[in-house]
Coordinates of C-alpha atoms in Angstrom, one line a residue:
X25 CA 145.8 133.4 81.0
X26 CA 143.5 136.8 79.8
X27 CA 145.8 140.1 80.0
X28 CA 144.6 142.8 81.9
X29 CA 145.4 145.2 79.7
X30 CA 141.4 145.9 78.9
X31 CA 140.5 149.6 79.2
X32 CA 139.4 151.4 82.8
X33 CA 136.1 149.6 83.1
X34 CA 134.5 153.7 84.1
X35 CA 135.7 154.3 80.6
X36 CA 133.7 154.9 77.6
X37 CA 134.5 152.0 75.0
X38 CA 135.9 152.9 71.3
X39 CA 132.8 150.8 69.8
X40 CA 132.5 150.2 65.6
X41 CA 128.6 151.5 65.9
X42 CA 126.6 154.1 67.7
X43 CA 126.0 154.4 71.4
X44 CA 122.2 153.3 70.8
X45 CA 123.4 150.3 68.6
X46 CA 125.8 149.4 71.0
X47 CA 123.9 149.5 74.3
X48 CA 121.0 147.9 72.0
X49 CA 123.5 145.0 71.0
X50 CA 124.2 144.4 74.8
X51 CA 120.6 143.6 76.0
X52 CA 120.2 141.6 72.8
X53 CA 123.4 139.7 74.0
X54 CA 121.4 139.2 77.7
X55 CA 118.4 138.5 76.1
X56 CA 120.4 135.5 74.3
X57 CA 122.0 134.4 76.9
X58 CA 119.1 134.4 79.3
X59 CA 117.0 132.3 77.1
X60 CA 120.1 129.5 76.5
X61 CA 120.7 129.5 80.6
X62 CA 117.0 128.6 81.3
X63 CA 117.3 126.8 78.5
X64 CA 119.9 124.7 79.7
X65 CA 118.1 124.4 83.6
X66 CA 114.7 122.7 82.0
X67 CA 117.1 120.3 80.4
X68 CA 118.7 119.4 83.3
X69 CA 115.6 119.1 84.9
X70 CA 113.7 116.8 81.7
X71 CA 116.4 114.4 81.7
X72 CA 116.4 114.1 85.6
X73 CA 112.7 113.7 85.4
X74 CA 112.6 111.5 82.5
X75 CA 115.3 108.9 84.0
X76 CA 114.0 108.8 87.9
X77 CA 110.1 109.5 87.4
X78 CA 110.1 112.1 90.2
X79 CA 109.9 115.3 88.3
X80 CA 109.2 117.5 91.6
X81 CA 112.3 116.1 93.5
X82 CA 114.4 116.5 90.3
X83 CA 113.1 120.3 89.6
X84 CA 114.0 120.9 93.4
X85 CA 117.5 119.6 93.5
X86 CA 118.0 121.7 89.6
X87 CA 116.1 124.9 90.6
X88 CA 117.7 124.7 94.8
X89 CA 121.3 124.5 93.4
X90 CA 121.5 126.6 90.4
X91 CA 120.1 129.5 91.9
X92 CA 122.8 128.5 94.7
X93 CA 125.0 128.7 92.5
X94 CA 124.5 131.7 90.7
X95 CA 125.0 133.7 94.3
X96 CA 128.0 132.2 93.9
X97 CA 129.0 133.1 90.5
X98 CA 128.3 136.4 90.7
X99 CA 130.6 137.1 94.2
X100 CA 133.3 135.7 92.0
X101 CA 132.6 137.8 89.1
X102 CA 133.5 140.9 90.9
X103 CA 137.7 139.9 90.3
X104 CA 137.0 139.5 86.7
X105 CA 135.0 143.1 86.6
X106 CA 138.4 144.8 85.1
X107 CA 138.8 142.1 82.6
X108 CA 134.7 142.7 81.3
X109 CA 135.2 141.8 78.0
X110 CA 137.4 139.2 77.4
X111 CA 136.5 137.6 80.5
X112 CA 132.7 137.4 79.2
X113 CA 133.8 136.1 76.2
X114 CA 135.5 133.0 77.8
X115 CA 132.7 132.9 80.0
X116 CA 130.3 131.9 77.7
X117 CA 132.4 129.9 75.2
X118 CA 132.7 127.6 78.5
X119 CA 129.1 127.8 79.3
X120 CA 128.1 126.7 75.9
X121 CA 130.2 123.8 76.0
X122 CA 129.2 122.9 79.2
X123 CA 125.7 123.4 78.7
X124 CA 125.6 122.0 74.9
X125 CA 126.8 118.8 75.9
X126 CA 125.1 118.1 79.5
X127 CA 122.5 116.0 78.5
X128 CA 125.2 114.1 76.8
X129 CA 127.1 113.9 79.3
X130 CA 124.3 112.7 81.9
X131 CA 122.6 110.4 79.8
X132 CA 125.9 108.4 79.5
X133 CA 126.4 108.0 82.8
X134 CA 123.4 106.6 83.4
X135 CA 123.8 104.0 80.1
X136 CA 127.3 103.3 80.9
X137 CA 128.0 104.7 84.6
X138 CA 127.3 101.7 86.0
X139 CA 126.7 102.0 90.4
X140 CA 126.6 104.7 88.9
X141 CA 123.5 104.4 86.8
X142 CA 121.6 102.3 89.3
X143 CA 121.4 105.4 91.6
X144 CA 119.0 107.3 89.2
X145 CA 116.7 105.2 90.5
X146 CA 117.3 105.5 94.0
X147 CA 117.5 109.5 94.1
X148 CA 119.4 112.6 92.4
X149 CA 122.7 111.2 91.6
X150 CA 126.4 113.6 91.7
X151 CA 126.7 114.2 88.3
X152 CA 123.3 116.4 88.1
X153 CA 124.4 118.1 91.3
X154 CA 127.5 118.8 89.3
X155 CA 125.9 119.8 86.4
X156 CA 123.4 122.3 87.6
X157 CA 126.5 123.5 90.4
X158 CA 128.8 124.3 87.4
X159 CA 126.2 125.8 85.4
X160 CA 124.5 127.7 87.5
X161 CA 128.4 129.3 88.4
X162 CA 128.6 130.4 84.6
X163 CA 125.1 132.0 84.4
X164 CA 125.6 134.0 87.9
X165 CA 128.6 135.5 86.7
X166 CA 127.0 136.5 83.2
X167 CA 125.1 139.7 85.2
X168 CA 127.7 141.5 86.8
X169 CA 130.0 141.0 83.9
X170 CA 127.5 142.4 81.7
X171 CA 126.7 145.2 83.9
X172 CA 129.8 146.7 83.3
X173 CA 129.9 146.1 79.6
X174 CA 126.4 148.0 79.5
X175 CA 128.2 150.7 81.4
X176 CA 131.0 150.8 79.2
X177 CA 128.4 151.6 76.2
X178 CA 127.7 154.9 78.0
X179 CA 127.8 156.1 81.3
X180 CA 124.9 155.7 83.5
X181 CA 122.8 155.7 86.8
X182 CA 123.0 151.9 88.5
X183 CA 119.7 151.7 89.0
X184 CA 118.2 152.4 85.2
X185 CA 121.4 150.0 84.2
X186 CA 120.3 147.5 86.2
X187 CA 116.4 147.8 85.1
X188 CA 117.4 147.8 81.6
X189 CA 119.6 145.1 81.7
X190 CA 116.9 142.7 84.4
X191 CA 114.5 143.8 81.9
X192 CA 116.0 142.6 78.8
X193 CA 117.5 138.9 80.8
X194 CA 113.2 138.0 82.2
X195 CA 112.6 138.3 78.6
X196 CA 114.9 136.0 77.2
X197 CA 114.3 133.5 80.2
X198 CA 110.6 134.0 79.2
X199 CA 111.3 133.1 75.3
X200 CA 114.0 130.2 76.7
X201 CA 111.0 128.6 78.6
X202 CA 108.6 128.7 75.6
X203 CA 110.9 127.2 73.5
X204 CA 112.0 124.5 75.0
X205 CA 108.8 122.8 75.4
X206 CA 107.1 124.1 72.4
X207 CA 110.2 124.0 69.7
X208 CA 113.4 122.7 70.8
X209 CA 111.9 119.8 72.3
X210 CA 109.5 118.3 69.6
X211 CA 111.7 118.8 66.9
X212 CA 115.1 118.5 67.9
X213 CA 114.5 116.0 71.4
X214 CA 116.9 116.7 74.0
X215 CA 120.1 116.4 73.2
X216 CA 120.0 118.1 70.0
X217 CA 118.4 120.5 71.6
X218 CA 121.3 121.4 74.2
X219 CA 123.9 121.5 71.5
X220 CA 121.8 123.7 69.2
X221 CA 121.4 125.8 72.5
X222 CA 124.7 125.5 73.3
X223 CA 125.9 126.7 69.7
X224 CA 123.9 130.1 69.9
X225 CA 125.3 130.7 73.2
X226 CA 129.0 131.0 71.9
X227 CA 128.1 132.6 68.9
X228 CA 126.3 135.4 71.1
X229 CA 129.2 135.8 73.2
X230 CA 131.6 136.1 70.7
X231 CA 129.7 138.2 68.8
X232 CA 129.6 140.5 71.6
X233 CA 133.0 140.5 72.5
X234 CA 134.4 140.0 69.3
X235 CA 132.7 142.3 67.7
X236 CA 131.1 145.0 69.9
X237 CA 134.3 145.0 72.2
X238 CA 137.0 144.0 69.9
X239 CA 138.4 147.0 71.2
X240 CA 138.2 146.2 74.6
X241 CA 141.1 143.4 74.1
X242 CA 144.2 142.6 72.9
X243 CA 145.3 141.0 68.9
X244 CA 146.5 137.8 71.1
X245 CA 142.8 137.4 73.4
X246 CA 140.8 137.9 70.1
X247 CA 142.7 135.2 69.0
X248 CA 142.3 133.3 71.6
X249 CA 138.7 133.7 72.0
X250 CA 138.5 132.9 68.1
X251 CA 139.8 129.7 68.3
X252 CA 138.1 128.5 71.6
X253 CA 134.9 129.3 70.4
X254 CA 135.8 127.8 67.0
X255 CA 136.7 124.6 68.5
X256 CA 133.2 124.5 71.1
X257 CA 131.7 125.4 68.1
X258 CA 133.4 122.1 66.3
X259 CA 132.8 119.9 69.2
X260 CA 128.7 120.8 69.2
X261 CA 128.2 120.9 65.5
X262 CA 130.4 116.8 65.7
X263 CA 128.0 116.0 68.1
X264 CA 125.0 117.3 66.8
X265 CA 126.0 114.9 63.4
X266 CA 126.6 112.1 65.9
X267 CA 124.0 112.1 68.4
X268 CA 121.7 109.5 66.5
X269 CA 124.4 107.3 66.9
X270 CA 125.2 108.2 70.7
X271 CA 121.6 107.5 71.1
X272 CA 121.5 104.5 69.2
X273 CA 124.9 103.2 71.8
X274 CA 122.7 104.2 74.6
X275 CA 119.7 102.2 73.9
X276 CA 122.0 99.3 73.1
X277 CA 123.7 99.8 76.5
X278 CA 120.3 100.5 78.4
X279 CA 118.1 97.8 77.1
X280 CA 120.4 95.5 75.3
X281 CA 120.9 95.0 71.7
X282 CA 117.4 94.0 70.4
X283 CA 115.8 97.7 70.4
X284 CA 113.2 97.4 68.0
X285 CA 111.9 100.9 67.7
X286 CA 112.6 103.5 69.5
X287 CA 110.1 106.9 69.1
X288 CA 108.9 110.0 70.8
X289 CA 105.5 110.9 70.5
X290 CA 104.1 114.1 71.4
X291 CA 104.0 113.1 75.1
X292 CA 106.5 110.5 75.8
X293 CA 109.5 108.2 75.0
X294 CA 108.2 104.3 73.7
X295 CA 110.8 101.9 73.3
X296 CA 110.0 98.4 72.0
X297 CA 112.9 96.1 72.5
X298 CA 112.6 91.7 71.3
X299 CA 109.4 90.4 69.8
X300 CA 110.9 89.3 66.9
X301 CA 112.5 85.4 68.4
X302 CA 112.2 86.1 72.1
X303 CA 109.8 88.6 74.2
X304 CA 108.4 91.6 73.6
X305 CA 109.6 94.8 76.0
X306 CA 108.0 97.9 76.4
X307 CA 109.3 101.1 77.8
X308 CA 107.5 104.1 78.3
X309 CA 109.6 107.0 79.3
X310 CA 112.0 104.8 80.7
X311 CA 110.2 102.4 82.7
X312 CA 109.4 99.0 81.9
X313 CA 105.5 98.9 80.9
X314 CA 104.9 95.6 79.6
X315 CA 107.2 92.6 79.6
X316 CA 106.8 89.9 77.2
X317 CA 108.1 86.9 80.1
X318 CA 105.2 88.0 82.0
X319 CA 102.2 90.4 81.1
X320 CA 100.1 87.5 80.7
X321 CA 100.2 87.3 84.8
X322 CA 99.7 90.8 84.9
X323 CA 97.2 91.8 82.9
X324 CA 94.9 88.3 83.9
X325 CA 95.3 89.5 87.4
X326 CA 94.7 92.8 86.2
X327 CA 91.2 92.4 84.6
X328 CA 89.6 88.8 85.7
X329 CA 89.2 89.8 89.0
X330 CA 86.8 92.6 88.0
X331 CA 84.8 91.2 85.5
X332 CA 83.3 88.7 88.4
X333 CA 79.9 90.5 88.0
X334 CA 78.2 92.3 85.3
X335 CA 80.1 93.4 82.8
X336 CA 78.5 94.8 79.8
X337 CA 80.2 98.1 79.5
X338 CA 84.3 98.2 80.4
X339 CA 85.8 101.6 81.1
X340 CA 89.9 100.9 80.5
X341 CA 92.0 103.7 81.7
X342 CA 95.4 103.7 80.0
X343 CA 96.8 100.3 78.5
X344 CA 97.0 102.0 75.1
X345 CA 99.4 99.0 74.6
X346 CA 96.0 97.2 74.3
X347 CA 96.8 94.1 76.6
X348 CA 94.4 94.7 79.3
X349 CA 92.0 95.6 76.8
X350 CA 93.0 91.8 75.4
X351 CA 91.8 90.7 78.1
X352 CA 88.9 92.0 79.0
X353 CA 87.4 91.2 75.4
X354 CA 88.4 87.4 76.3
X355 CA 85.8 87.7 79.0
X356 CA 82.4 86.5 77.7
X357 CA 79.5 89.1 78.1
X358 CA 81.4 92.4 77.2
X359 CA 79.3 94.4 74.8
X360 CA 80.9 97.7 74.8
X361 CA 84.7 98.9 75.7
X362 CA 85.7 102.2 76.1
X363 CA 89.4 102.9 76.3
X364 CA 90.3 106.1 77.2
X365 CA 94.9 106.5 76.2
X366 CA 96.8 109.8 76.6
X367 CA 98.9 109.7 73.9
X368 CA 97.1 108.2 70.6
X369 CA 100.8 107.8 68.9
X370 CA 101.0 104.3 71.9
X371 CA 97.8 103.2 70.6
X372 CA 98.7 103.5 67.0
X373 CA 101.7 101.6 67.7
X374 CA 99.5 98.8 69.5
X375 CA 97.9 98.9 66.5
X376 CA 100.2 98.9 63.6
X377 CA 103.3 97.0 65.3
X378 CA 103.7 93.8 64.6
X379 CA 104.9 92.1 67.7
X380 CA 103.0 94.0 70.2
X381 CA 99.4 93.7 67.8
X382 CA 100.0 89.9 67.6
X383 CA 100.6 90.1 71.6
X384 CA 97.5 92.0 72.1
X385 CA 95.4 90.0 69.8
X386 CA 94.8 92.9 67.3
X387 CA 92.6 93.7 70.0
X388 CA 91.7 97.3 68.5
X389 CA 90.1 96.1 65.5
X390 CA 87.3 94.6 68.2
X391 CA 84.3 96.5 66.6
X392 CA 83.2 96.6 70.3
X393 CA 86.3 98.9 71.1
X394 CA 85.8 102.6 71.0
X395 CA 89.1 104.4 71.6
X396 CA 89.2 107.9 73.7
X397 CA 92.1 110.0 72.9
X398 CA 92.1 112.3 76.5
X399 CA 93.4 112.2 79.8
X400 CA 91.6 110.0 82.5
X401 CA 91.1 112.7 85.1
X402 CA 89.6 115.2 82.5
X403 CA 87.3 112.0 80.4
X404 CA 85.9 111.0 83.8
X405 CA 85.3 114.4 84.8
X406 CA 83.3 115.4 81.4
X407 CA 81.8 112.2 81.0
X408 CA 78.3 111.1 82.2
X409 CA 78.6 107.3 81.1
X410 CA 78.2 104.5 83.8
X411 CA 80.8 101.3 83.6
X412 CA 79.8 97.8 85.1
X413 CA 84.0 97.6 85.5
X414 CA 86.8 100.5 85.5
X415 CA 90.2 98.8 84.9
X416 CA 92.8 101.4 85.8
X417 CA 96.3 100.1 83.7
X418 CA 98.2 104.0 84.5
X419 CA 101.5 104.4 85.4
X420 CA 103.1 103.8 88.5
X421 CA 102.0 105.4 91.6
X422 CA 105.4 106.4 92.9
X423 CA 106.0 108.5 90.3
X424 CA 105.1 111.9 90.9
X425 CA 104.0 113.0 87.6
X426 CA 101.3 110.1 87.9
X427 CA 99.9 111.0 91.5
X428 CA 96.8 113.0 90.5
X429 CA 95.6 109.9 88.7
X430 CA 95.9 107.9 92.2
X431 CA 94.3 111.1 93.8
X432 CA 90.8 111.2 96.3
X433 CA 89.2 113.1 93.4
X434 CA 90.5 110.7 91.0
X435 CA 88.8 107.9 92.7
X436 CA 85.8 109.7 93.5
X437 CA 85.3 110.1 89.6
X438 CA 85.8 106.6 89.2
X439 CA 83.5 106.1 91.5
X440 CA 80.4 108.3 90.1
X441 CA 81.3 106.8 86.9
X442 CA 80.1 102.4 88.3
X443 CA 77.3 101.3 87.4
X444 CA 75.2 99.6 90.4
X445 CA 76.6 96.7 91.7
X446 CA 80.3 98.2 89.6
X447 CA 84.0 97.1 90.0
X448 CA 87.4 99.2 89.8
X449 CA 90.6 97.5 89.8
X450 CA 93.5 99.7 90.5
X451 CA 97.5 98.3 89.8
X452 CA 98.9 100.0 92.3
X453 CA 102.7 99.3 92.3
X454 CA 105.0 96.6 93.2
X455 CA 103.6 95.4 96.6
X456 CA 106.9 94.3 99.0
X457 CA 109.0 97.2 96.9
X458 CA 107.1 100.1 97.7
X459 CA 104.3 99.1 100.5
X460 CA 103.8 102.7 101.1
X461 CA 102.7 103.4 97.7
X462 CA 100.5 100.5 97.5
X463 CA 98.4 101.1 100.8
X464 CA 98.1 104.4 100.3
X465 CA 96.7 103.8 97.1
X466 CA 94.1 101.3 99.1
X467 CA 94.0 104.7 101.5
X468 CA 92.6 106.8 99.0
X469 CA 90.0 104.5 97.2
X470 CA 88.4 103.9 101.2
X471 CA 88.7 107.6 101.2
X472 CA 86.6 108.3 97.9
X473 CA 84.1 106.1 99.4
X474 CA 84.6 102.9 97.7
X475 CA 85.3 99.5 99.9
X476 CA 88.4 97.9 98.9
X477 CA 90.0 94.2 98.5
X478 CA 93.5 94.2 98.0
X479 CA 95.8 91.5 97.1
X480 CA 99.3 90.8 95.5
X481 CA 100.6 88.4 92.8
X482 CA 104.2 87.8 92.3
X483 CA 105.9 88.8 89.3
X484 CA 108.7 86.4 87.2
X485 CA 111.9 87.4 88.4
X486 CA 114.3 88.9 86.2
X487 CA 117.9 87.5 86.8
X488 CA 119.3 90.9 86.6
X489 CA 117.2 93.8 85.7
X490 CA 117.7 95.8 83.0
X491 CA 116.1 99.1 81.8
X492 CA 115.9 102.1 83.3
X493 CA 114.5 101.2 86.1
X494 CA 118.0 98.9 87.4
X495 CA 119.0 98.7 90.8
X496 CA 122.1 98.9 92.5
X497 CA 121.4 95.3 93.5
X498 CA 119.6 92.4 91.5
X499 CA 117.7 91.3 94.5
X500 CA 116.1 95.2 94.7
X501 CA 114.0 94.7 91.7
X502 CA 110.6 94.4 92.0
X503 CA 109.3 90.7 92.8
X504 CA 106.0 91.0 92.6
X505 CA 102.3 93.7 91.8
X506 CA 99.7 94.9 94.2
X507 CA 96.2 95.6 92.9
X508 CA 93.2 96.6 94.6
X509 CA 89.7 95.8 94.0
X510 CA 87.0 98.3 94.9
X511 CA 83.4 99.0 94.9
X512 CA 80.3 100.8 96.6
X513 CA 79.6 97.1 97.8
X514 CA 82.0 94.9 99.1
X515 CA 83.3 93.3 95.7
X516 CA 83.7 89.3 95.4
X517 CA 87.7 88.1 94.9
X518 CA 87.5 85.5 92.0
X519 CA 86.9 84.3 88.7
X520 CA 83.6 85.2 86.6
X521 CA 81.3 82.7 85.3
X522 CA 82.5 81.4 82.1
X523 CA 86.3 82.0 83.3
X524 CA 88.4 78.7 84.5
X525 CA 91.3 78.6 86.2
X526 CA 95.1 78.3 84.5
X527 CA 96.2 75.9 87.1
X528 CA 96.5 72.6 86.6
X529 CA 95.7 69.6 88.7
X530 CA 93.5 69.5 91.5
X531 CA 94.1 72.7 93.6
X532 CA 93.7 71.0 97.2
X533 CA 91.1 72.1 100.0
X534 CA 91.9 73.3 103.3
X535 CA 95.8 72.5 104.3
X536 CA 95.8 71.0 100.2
X537 CA 98.3 71.2 97.7
X538 CA 97.4 73.9 95.1
X539 CA 97.9 73.3 91.4
X540 CA 101.1 75.1 90.5
X541 CA 100.2 78.0 92.0
X542 CA 103.4 80.0 93.5
X543 CA 102.9 82.3 96.8
X544 CA 101.5 84.7 94.8
X545 CA 99.4 82.7 92.8
X546 CA 100.7 82.1 89.6
X547 CA 101.7 78.9 87.7
X548 CA 104.9 79.4 85.7
X549 CA 103.1 78.2 82.3
X550 CA 106.7 77.9 80.6
X551 CA 108.1 75.8 83.2
X552 CA 107.2 72.7 85.5
X553 CA 107.2 75.2 88.8
X554 CA 104.7 72.6 91.3
X555 CA 105.6 75.3 94.5
X556 CA 103.1 74.9 97.3
X557 CA 101.0 77.8 97.6
X558 CA 102.2 79.3 101.0
X559 CA 98.9 81.0 102.1
X560 CA 97.0 78.0 102.1
X561 CA 98.2 75.6 104.3
X562 CA 95.3 75.2 107.9
X563 CA 93.8 78.7 106.4
X564 CA 89.8 78.4 107.0
X565 CA 87.7 78.3 104.4
X566 CA 89.9 76.9 101.2
X567 CA 87.4 74.0 100.6
X568 CA 84.9 76.2 98.8
X569 CA 87.7 76.6 95.6
X570 CA 88.7 73.8 93.9
X571 CA 88.8 72.7 90.2
X572 CA 88.5 68.9 89.6
X573 CA 89.7 67.4 87.2
X574 CA 89.5 63.9 85.7
X575 CA 92.9 62.0 85.2
X576 CA 91.6 59.1 82.6
X577 CA 90.6 60.3 78.9
X578 CA 86.9 62.4 78.3
X579 CA 85.2 64.8 80.4
X580 CA 86.2 66.8 83.3
X581 CA 84.0 67.3 86.1
X582 CA 83.7 71.1 87.6
X583 CA 82.9 72.1 91.0
X584 CA 81.7 75.5 92.0
X585 CA 83.0 77.3 95.2
X586 CA 81.4 79.9 96.5
X587 CA 82.1 80.0 100.3
X588 CA 82.4 83.3 102.2
X589 CA 86.4 84.3 102.6
X590 CA 87.3 86.3 105.6
X591 CA 86.2 90.3 104.6
X592 CA 83.8 89.3 102.5
X593 CA 85.9 87.8 99.8
X594 CA 84.8 84.6 97.9
X595 CA 85.8 82.4 95.5
X596 CA 84.6 81.1 92.1
X597 CA 86.1 78.6 90.3
X598 CA 84.5 76.8 87.0
X599 CA 87.0 74.3 85.1
X600 CA 85.9 72.1 81.9
X601 CA 88.6 70.2 79.5
X602 CA 87.0 71.7 76.6
X603 CA 86.9 75.2 77.2
X604 CA 87.7 77.7 74.4
X605 CA 90.2 80.1 74.7
X606 CA 88.5 83.2 73.1
X607 CA 91.3 85.5 73.3
X608 CA 92.3 88.5 70.9
X609 CA 89.6 90.5 68.9
X610 CA 86.4 90.0 69.0
X611 CA 87.2 86.5 70.9
X612 CA 84.6 86.8 73.7
X613 CA 80.9 86.6 73.6
X614 CA 77.9 86.7 75.4
X615 CA 76.4 83.3 76.9
X616 CA 76.5 80.7 79.4
X617 CA 79.3 77.8 79.8
X618 CA 82.5 77.9 79.8
X619 CA 84.7 79.9 77.4
X620 CA 88.0 80.9 78.5
X621 CA 90.4 79.5 80.5
X622 CA 93.1 81.6 82.0
X623 CA 96.9 80.5 81.4
X624 CA 98.5 81.6 84.8
X625 CA 95.4 82.8 87.1
X626 CA 93.6 81.1 89.7
X627 CA 90.8 81.6 91.9
X628 CA 93.1 79.8 94.8
X629 CA 96.1 81.6 93.6
X630 CA 93.6 85.1 94.2
X631 CA 92.9 84.0 97.8
X632 CA 96.5 83.3 98.5
X633 CA 97.3 86.9 97.3
X634 CA 94.5 88.6 99.3
X635 CA 95.8 86.7 102.2
X636 CA 99.3 87.7 101.8
X637 CA 98.2 91.5 101.5
X638 CA 96.0 91.1 104.7
X639 CA 98.7 89.9 106.7
X640 CA 101.2 92.6 105.7
X641 CA 98.5 95.7 105.5
X642 CA 100.2 98.9 106.6
X643 CA 97.9 101.0 109.0
X644 CA 98.0 104.5 109.7
X645 CA 98.5 105.9 105.9
X646 CA 96.6 109.1 104.5
X647 CA 94.9 109.3 101.3
X648 CA 96.0 111.2 98.8
X649 CA 94.7 113.9 97.5
X650 CA 95.6 116.3 94.5
X651 CA 96.8 119.4 96.9
X652 CA 98.3 116.7 99.2
X653 CA 100.1 113.7 97.4
X654 CA 101.1 111.0 98.8
X655 CA 103.4 108.5 96.9
X656 CA 106.9 108.7 96.9
X657 CA 109.9 106.1 96.1

């Protein structure tokens, strides 16, 4: 209990320094406290955005709750004015403790919180709201108490005191706002940065009260405040010492015990798991970017349908892991590939990590590849090059930070970069889990003047969703991917010349059985799944797509299928038992004949995925623009 023996707040304080110096010290204290308060605020926004991928919603929630709480805190501080010095000391110690440990506490809830952790993927969890409320209450109570303290130094008119105090407060907020992204985050990281900020906050509050206003508190209160601040500093220091162990333990809880690489680049956090005795998984900013269990399924579906036509000049947007690049280089006739990746550190990892390099076939070593370290939007805007194929391997459109890379303006720039008969292939996020986002991508491409062919393919469904994309129920994890193939004229959906299907057996004609194709169009290359293609039965026009395979030894028969599909979709299949897989670096070469056999993708599968998309088309969807983004969870 704070004793109420503080002198009358209207009387001038007995200061150990001159009046002008004392006034300056109060303003410096207000400056430091304001800077620390804004760092706490930005820390909550950054961590919540990282864990959910939805920066707009999380920023709105944190700012709204904190501003509301600051108003409540200001009202509550009226009762503390008679004991302003002691109350301010207690307030700053609490703020340093709560704000300093806020990031660690939220990350701990996310890593070990069970159902609470799953809530991060569904919206704004209550722990974030609770910390925003607590920090806002404490920050809001600062200004009324500082107002009393500055008047204790020297009585002046209220307007002048408010002007001086708010000037220091706003300048401190400016410094804190700039220090967080340019100093604390790159040098210390989110967790250590918050702990250091808490320590600075505690020292500033204790110095102001126990130094400048020590005569305003009795000896017992001074001892209590000294002990409390020392305890806070010890706790914050212990947290800083143990933060690396905490991060490792949290990563194990989130990603499993196979974490091999965890690095914060200049733009994002990259985590690699597995890759030694098991499949490699790549997480970027907490979201699964590459799964070694089905990465070949994804990247074959992302690249090869776009290679059905002229393909000498290829542009890959994103794809710093090198896996889309690997598939591009497998296609015959590719002469030049430009890869535009905003994070050069991710490209360095794709080049230098042994497991990831082996997975991408050391594609970055190919002399045809040119890497551009640039933002895809800005690069397209300034480049005058034209390409036969553009592959968009960018972050999921449901994250608001990437919405501009799925805007009408962006696709307009991409369309301008397409040559005659050029094709653009876009990964549009999960097809079934986020249908609105998927069909918004398709509508946006059409609004940019492109003609589209949407299709979906199935993913290997994980038994238990892992990583920051966890859901409270395993059944709600994404089970398929959505893609959109686009061009100035309606492109053909199929595999290009020299590319053979990954199916086994003889795909059936109309109403027949597909070879190892599931409803999304993939065989399970590691298993014995012989599921029937659910889109084939009775669908008109299927008889034109088949791969003949002889059952006896010797040469296989190959049959080309180019029958028109509804909506202008075409199939193109060529097969050969003796096909050479030219995967990896430098494997592709110009020329005719069969050179590449895909391991998973089939033309029949693509057509089934196109029919599946047509059956589930969502109408009335508006395109997304820079000023009116329409993607959401």
